[in-house]
Amino acid sequence: MSFVNTKSTKADEVLDKALQGERLSLEEGTILYQSDDLIKLGAAAKKIMQKHAPDNLGTFVINRNINYTNICDTYCRFCAFYRTAKDADSYVLSDEVIFDKIQETIDLGGTEILMQGGTNPNLPFSYYTDILKKIKARFDITMHSFSSAEILKMVEVSGLPLDEVIRQLREAGLDSLPGGGAEILDDRTRMRISKLKESWTKWMEVHDVAQRQGMNTTATMVIGFGESIEERLLHFIRVREQQDKTGRFTAFISWVYQPDNTALKGTRATAVEYLKNLAISRLMVDNVRNFQSSWVTMGHKIGQLAMEFGCNDMGSTMIEENVVSAAGAHNRSDKEQLIRLIRDAGRIPAQRDTQYNILEIF
């Protein structure tokens, strides 16, 4: 199907180019953002999705976010979760509490633990390797854990080089890295919202080192910080270029900044803005197979609609999550509800593991 006709617009020509399998430039991505035809953008993104995932499955994983500590010295202005060590409600979870949460996850059919916390300067590197070894000795569970910021904090407190830190984490039981902390992969907005966070090149370096050691990782993106269209497009292009090098990003996940209880404040991006950005990301990042819907930040209905804008995955049941909920996102789903949402969106529900292997079709 071609979108080009005698009355074609510049956006039609760009969409037709994407559908022909050609790669889009920053300038062509800008033309797509200038288009007001959301339906046409979504239709093209869905067609690209179907090239990667033609089976009409809507996948999901059963996992749990364990936020093992809220002590953090990065002080991101957009975060409502972090505390300093002096705050009365700061914490580091005991091993026993972490084990109980993992057992509960397994009892609910879970296969993945996303362990993620603040950049706690008081935890030695041995804390991370020890807890991974203890978890792996007790449970058959995939550890998809630690953001690039946490990894770089481990580099700082240990004095070890990055590749050695990742090697030791892998040996201790770390299976893959989430894309947390990517926010916007360009330093102008990045430094405005979080002066102490690593540059976008350091975020990418962590993923590059992990991927070159054989680990898969995911790529994330958060919009709504007041970033420019060019910065969003650079984000897509930088993920795409890294994927060309290693092919080890298993998924691309974008969501919308949640402003409640944050120092940055501001307003939420609209559902239209989210869906438009999602569709364009699917068209620009042409070499990542899986795109996740962000029903956690956008709600169930927009989460379902995202399946028409390029997503083939509904993410996770997210048994527990404390970071975006602290900033105002309180959507929750259990397994049965996710299956129903996927089926009502016209897809065949399927539970997957972290590496997108299908475990069960419903």
Coordinates of C-alpha atoms in Angstrom, one line a residue:
M1 CA 0.0 0.0 0.0
S2 CA 1.3 3.4 -0.9
F3 CA 0.4 6.7 0.8
V4 CA 1.6 8.7 -2.2
N5 CA -1.1 10.0 -4.6
T6 CA -1.5 13.1 -6.8
K7 CA -2.3 15.2 -3.7
S8 CA 0.4 13.7 -1.5
T9 CA 2.0 15.8 1.1
K10 CA 5.7 15.8 2.2
A11 CA 4.6 13.6 5.2
D12 CA 3.0 11.1 2.8
E13 CA 6.2 10.9 0.8
V14 CA 8.2 10.2 4.0
L15 CA 5.7 7.6 5.2
D16 CA 5.9 5.9 1.8
K17 CA 9.6 5.8 2.0
A18 CA 9.5 4.2 5.5
L19 CA 7.0 1.6 4.2
Q20 CA 9.4 0.8 1.3
G21 CA 12.0 -0.1 3.9
E22 CA 14.2 2.9 3.5
R23 CA 15.7 4.6 6.5
L24 CA 14.5 8.0 7.6
S25 CA 16.7 11.0 8.3
L26 CA 16.4 13.7 11.0
E27 CA 14.9 16.1 8.4
E28 CA 12.3 13.5 7.4
G29 CA 11.5 12.8 11.0
T30 CA 10.9 16.5 11.4
I31 CA 8.4 16.5 8.6
L32 CA 6.5 13.7 10.4
Y33 CA 6.3 15.7 13.6
Q34 CA 4.9 18.6 11.5
S35 CA 2.1 16.4 10.3
D36 CA -1.3 16.6 12.0
D37 CA -2.6 13.4 10.5
L38 CA -2.3 11.2 13.6
I39 CA -4.3 8.3 12.0
K40 CA -2.0 8.1 9.0
L41 CA 1.1 8.1 11.2
G42 CA -0.4 5.3 13.3
A43 CA -1.4 3.2 10.3
A44 CA 2.2 3.4 8.9
A45 CA 3.7 2.6 12.3
K46 CA 1.4 -0.5 12.6
K47 CA 2.5 -1.7 9.2
I48 CA 6.2 -1.4 10.2
M49 CA 5.3 -3.3 13.4
Q50 CA 3.7 -6.1 11.4
K51 CA 6.9 -6.5 9.4
H52 CA 8.8 -7.2 12.6
A53 CA 6.0 -9.1 14.4
P54 CA 3.5 -10.6 11.9
D55 CA 1.9 -13.1 14.3
N56 CA -0.8 -10.7 15.7
L57 CA 0.3 -11.5 19.2
G58 CA 0.1 -9.0 22.0
T59 CA 2.8 -10.0 24.4
F60 CA 3.4 -9.3 28.1
V61 CA 5.8 -10.4 30.9
I62 CA 5.0 -11.0 34.5
N63 CA 7.5 -9.1 36.6
R64 CA 8.1 -7.0 39.6
N65 CA 10.0 -3.8 40.2
I66 CA 11.9 -4.1 43.4
N67 CA 13.1 -0.6 44.4
Y68 CA 15.7 -1.8 46.9
T69 CA 16.7 1.7 48.0
N70 CA 15.4 5.2 47.6
I71 CA 18.6 6.9 48.7
C72 CA 20.1 8.7 45.7
D73 CA 22.7 11.4 45.2
T74 CA 21.7 12.3 41.6
Y75 CA 18.8 14.5 42.7
C76 CA 16.9 14.5 39.3
R77 CA 14.4 17.4 39.2
F78 CA 11.8 15.2 37.6
C79 CA 11.9 12.5 40.2
A80 CA 9.6 12.3 43.2
F81 CA 11.0 9.0 44.5
Y82 CA 14.5 9.7 45.8
R83 CA 15.5 10.6 49.4
T84 CA 18.8 11.6 51.0
A85 CA 20.3 9.3 53.6
K86 CA 19.2 11.8 56.3
D87 CA 15.5 11.7 55.4
A88 CA 13.3 9.9 57.9
D89 CA 11.7 7.8 55.1
S90 CA 14.9 6.7 53.4
Y91 CA 15.5 3.0 53.2
V92 CA 17.5 0.0 52.0
L93 CA 15.4 -3.1 51.8
S94 CA 16.8 -6.1 53.8
D95 CA 17.7 -9.2 51.9
E96 CA 14.8 -11.1 53.5
V97 CA 12.3 -8.5 52.2
I98 CA 13.8 -8.8 48.7
F99 CA 13.6 -12.6 48.9
D100 CA 9.9 -12.4 50.0
K101 CA 9.0 -10.1 47.1
I102 CA 10.7 -12.5 44.6
Q103 CA 9.0 -15.5 46.0
E104 CA 5.6 -13.7 45.8
T105 CA 6.4 -12.8 42.2
I106 CA 7.2 -16.4 41.3
D107 CA 4.0 -17.6 43.0
L108 CA 2.1 -15.3 40.7
G109 CA 3.8 -16.8 37.6
G110 CA 6.5 -14.1 37.3
T111 CA 9.7 -14.7 35.4
E112 CA 11.5 -11.4 35.7
I113 CA 12.8 -9.1 38.5
L114 CA 13.6 -5.5 37.6
M115 CA 15.7 -4.4 40.6
Q116 CA 16.3 -0.7 40.4
G117 CA 16.9 2.0 43.0
G118 CA 18.7 5.2 43.6
T119 CA 22.4 5.9 43.1
N120 CA 23.1 5.1 46.8
P121 CA 26.7 6.2 47.6
N122 CA 26.7 4.2 50.9
L123 CA 26.3 0.8 49.2
P124 CA 29.6 -0.9 48.3
F125 CA 30.0 -2.8 45.0
S126 CA 30.0 -6.1 47.0
Y127 CA 26.3 -5.3 48.0
Y128 CA 25.2 -5.8 44.4
T129 CA 27.3 -8.9 43.6
D130 CA 26.3 -10.5 46.9
I131 CA 22.6 -9.9 46.5
L132 CA 22.7 -11.3 42.9
K133 CA 24.5 -14.4 44.1
K134 CA 22.0 -14.9 47.0
I135 CA 19.0 -14.5 44.7
K136 CA 20.3 -16.9 42.0
A137 CA 21.1 -19.5 44.7
R138 CA 17.5 -19.4 45.9
F139 CA 15.4 -18.6 42.8
D140 CA 15.1 -19.5 39.1
I141 CA 14.3 -15.9 38.0
T142 CA 15.7 -13.6 35.3
M143 CA 17.4 -10.5 36.8
H144 CA 16.7 -7.6 34.4
S145 CA 18.2 -5.0 36.7
F146 CA 20.2 -1.8 37.4
S147 CA 20.1 1.4 35.3
S148 CA 23.1 2.9 33.7
A149 CA 23.3 5.5 36.5
E150 CA 23.4 2.7 39.1
I151 CA 26.1 0.9 37.1
L152 CA 28.2 4.1 37.0
K153 CA 27.7 4.6 40.7
M154 CA 29.2 1.0 41.2
V155 CA 32.1 2.1 39.0
E156 CA 32.6 5.1 41.3
V157 CA 32.4 3.3 44.6
S158 CA 34.5 0.3 43.5
G159 CA 37.2 2.1 41.6
L160 CA 36.9 -0.6 39.0
P161 CA 36.7 0.0 35.2
L162 CA 33.2 -0.2 33.7
D163 CA 33.8 -3.4 31.8
E164 CA 35.1 -5.1 34.9
V165 CA 32.0 -4.0 36.9
I166 CA 29.7 -5.4 34.3
R167 CA 31.7 -8.6 34.0
Q168 CA 31.4 -9.2 37.8
L169 CA 27.7 -8.4 37.8
R170 CA 27.2 -10.9 35.0
E171 CA 29.1 -13.6 36.8
A172 CA 27.1 -12.9 40.0
G173 CA 23.8 -13.4 38.1
L174 CA 22.8 -10.2 36.3
D175 CA 21.0 -11.3 33.0
S176 CA 20.2 -8.1 31.2
L177 CA 20.0 -4.3 31.7
P178 CA 16.9 -2.1 31.5
G179 CA 17.0 1.2 29.7
G180 CA 16.2 3.3 32.7
G181 CA 17.9 6.7 32.9
A182 CA 18.0 7.3 29.2
E183 CA 15.3 10.1 29.5
I184 CA 16.4 12.1 26.4
L185 CA 19.6 11.1 24.8
D186 CA 20.9 14.6 24.3
D187 CA 22.8 16.7 26.9
R188 CA 21.0 20.1 26.6
T189 CA 17.7 18.8 28.2
R190 CA 19.5 16.1 30.1
M191 CA 21.7 18.7 32.1
R192 CA 18.7 21.0 32.6
I193 CA 16.6 18.2 34.3
S194 CA 19.4 16.4 36.0
K195 CA 22.8 18.1 36.3
L196 CA 24.5 15.2 38.1
K197 CA 23.3 12.4 35.8
E198 CA 25.7 10.9 33.3
S199 CA 25.9 12.4 29.8
W200 CA 24.0 10.6 27.0
T201 CA 27.3 9.2 25.7
K202 CA 28.0 7.6 29.1
W203 CA 24.5 6.0 29.1
M204 CA 25.2 4.6 25.7
E205 CA 28.7 3.4 26.8
V206 CA 27.2 1.3 29.6
H207 CA 24.8 -0.4 27.2
D208 CA 27.6 -0.8 24.6
V209 CA 29.9 -2.5 27.1
A210 CA 27.1 -4.7 28.4
Q211 CA 26.0 -5.6 24.8
R212 CA 29.5 -6.4 23.7
Q213 CA 29.8 -8.8 26.7
G214 CA 26.8 -10.7 25.3
M215 CA 24.0 -9.1 27.4
N216 CA 20.7 -7.8 25.9
T217 CA 19.4 -4.5 27.1
T218 CA 16.4 -2.3 26.4
A219 CA 16.2 1.3 25.2
T220 CA 13.8 3.8 26.9
M221 CA 12.7 7.4 26.3
V222 CA 10.8 9.9 28.3
I223 CA 9.1 12.9 26.7
G224 CA 7.5 16.0 28.1
F225 CA 10.5 17.8 29.7
G226 CA 10.3 20.6 27.2
E227 CA 12.8 18.9 24.9
S228 CA 12.9 19.9 21.2
I229 CA 11.8 17.8 18.3
E230 CA 15.4 17.7 17.1
E231 CA 16.4 16.2 20.5
R232 CA 13.7 13.5 20.2
L233 CA 14.9 12.6 16.7
L234 CA 18.6 12.5 17.8
H235 CA 17.4 10.1 20.6
F236 CA 15.9 7.8 17.9
I237 CA 18.9 8.0 15.7
R238 CA 21.4 7.3 18.5
V239 CA 19.5 4.2 19.6
R240 CA 19.3 3.1 15.9
E241 CA 23.0 3.5 15.4
Q242 CA 23.8 1.5 18.5
Q243 CA 21.4 -1.2 17.3
D244 CA 23.3 -1.3 14.0
K245 CA 26.5 -2.1 15.9
T246 CA 25.3 -4.8 18.2
G247 CA 21.7 -5.8 17.6
R248 CA 21.1 -6.3 21.3
F249 CA 18.4 -3.9 22.2
T250 CA 15.4 -6.2 22.6
A251 CA 12.8 -3.4 22.9
F252 CA 12.1 0.3 22.7
I253 CA 9.9 1.7 25.5
S254 CA 8.8 5.3 25.6
W255 CA 6.6 7.1 28.1
V256 CA 5.5 10.5 29.4
Y257 CA 7.1 12.5 32.2
Q258 CA 4.9 12.5 35.4
P259 CA 5.2 15.9 37.1
D260 CA 3.4 15.3 40.4
N261 CA 5.5 15.9 43.5
T262 CA 8.6 16.8 41.5
A263 CA 10.8 19.9 41.7
L264 CA 10.6 20.3 37.9
K265 CA 6.8 20.4 37.9
G266 CA 5.2 21.2 34.5
T267 CA 2.3 19.5 32.8
R268 CA 1.8 16.0 31.3
A269 CA 2.2 15.5 27.6
T270 CA -1.2 14.7 26.1
A271 CA -2.3 11.3 24.8
V272 CA -2.1 12.6 21.3
E273 CA 1.5 13.7 21.8
Y274 CA 2.4 10.3 23.3
L275 CA 0.8 8.4 20.4
K276 CA 2.4 10.6 17.8
N277 CA 5.9 10.3 19.3
L278 CA 5.3 6.5 19.6
A279 CA 4.4 6.2 15.9
I280 CA 7.4 8.2 14.8
S281 CA 9.7 6.2 17.0
R282 CA 8.5 3.0 15.3
L283 CA 9.2 4.6 11.9
M284 CA 12.6 6.0 12.8
V285 CA 14.0 3.2 14.9
D286 CA 13.6 0.6 12.1
N287 CA 15.9 -2.1 13.6
V288 CA 14.4 -2.8 17.0
R289 CA 11.8 -5.6 16.8
N290 CA 9.7 -5.0 20.0
F291 CA 8.0 -1.8 21.1
Q292 CA 6.2 -1.6 24.4
S293 CA 3.0 0.2 25.2
S294 CA 3.1 2.5 28.3
W295 CA -0.3 1.8 29.9
V296 CA 1.3 2.5 33.3
T297 CA 1.7 6.2 32.6
M298 CA -1.0 6.6 29.9
G299 CA -3.8 4.4 31.3
H300 CA -5.4 1.2 30.0
K301 CA -7.3 2.7 27.0
I302 CA -4.4 4.6 25.6
G303 CA -2.3 1.6 26.4
Q304 CA -4.6 -0.5 24.1
L305 CA -4.6 2.2 21.5
A306 CA -0.8 2.2 21.4
M307 CA -1.1 -1.3 19.8
E308 CA -2.5 0.5 16.8
F309 CA 0.5 2.9 16.8
G310 CA 3.4 0.5 16.5
C311 CA 3.4 -1.6 19.7
N312 CA 3.4 -5.4 19.8
D313 CA 4.0 -5.6 23.5
M314 CA 1.9 -4.5 26.6
G315 CA 4.9 -4.5 28.9
S316 CA 4.5 -6.1 32.2
T317 CA 1.9 -6.7 34.9
M318 CA 4.2 -4.7 37.2
I319 CA 3.2 -6.3 40.4
E320 CA 5.0 -3.5 42.3
E321 CA 6.3 -0.1 41.1
N322 CA 7.3 2.9 43.3
V323 CA 9.1 5.4 41.1
V324 CA 6.6 6.7 38.5
S325 CA 3.7 6.1 41.0
A326 CA 5.4 8.6 43.3
A327 CA 5.1 11.2 40.5
G328 CA 1.4 10.5 39.9
A329 CA 1.0 7.4 37.8
H330 CA -1.2 4.9 39.6
N331 CA -2.4 2.5 36.9
R332 CA -2.2 -1.2 37.8
S333 CA -3.1 -4.5 36.0
D334 CA -3.0 -8.2 37.0
K335 CA -2.4 -11.0 34.5
E336 CA -6.1 -11.6 33.8
Q337 CA -6.7 -7.9 33.2
L338 CA -3.7 -7.6 30.8
I339 CA -5.0 -10.6 28.8
R340 CA -8.4 -9.0 28.5
L341 CA -6.9 -5.7 27.5
I342 CA -4.8 -7.3 24.8
R343 CA -7.7 -9.4 23.5
D344 CA -10.0 -6.4 23.4
A345 CA -7.4 -4.6 21.3
G346 CA -7.7 -7.3 18.7
R347 CA -4.5 -9.2 19.5
I348 CA -3.8 -12.7 20.7
P349 CA -2.5 -12.5 24.3
A350 CA 0.8 -14.2 24.9
Q351 CA 3.0 -14.3 28.0
R352 CA 6.7 -14.0 27.2
D353 CA 10.0 -14.0 29.0
T354 CA 12.6 -11.2 29.2
Q355 CA 14.1 -12.2 25.9
Y356 CA 10.6 -12.2 24.2
N357 CA 10.4 -16.0 23.9
I358 CA 6.7 -17.0 24.1
L359 CA 5.9 -19.0 27.2
E360 CA 2.1 -19.4 26.8
I361 CA -0.6 -18.2 24.4
F362 CA -4.1 -17.5 25.7

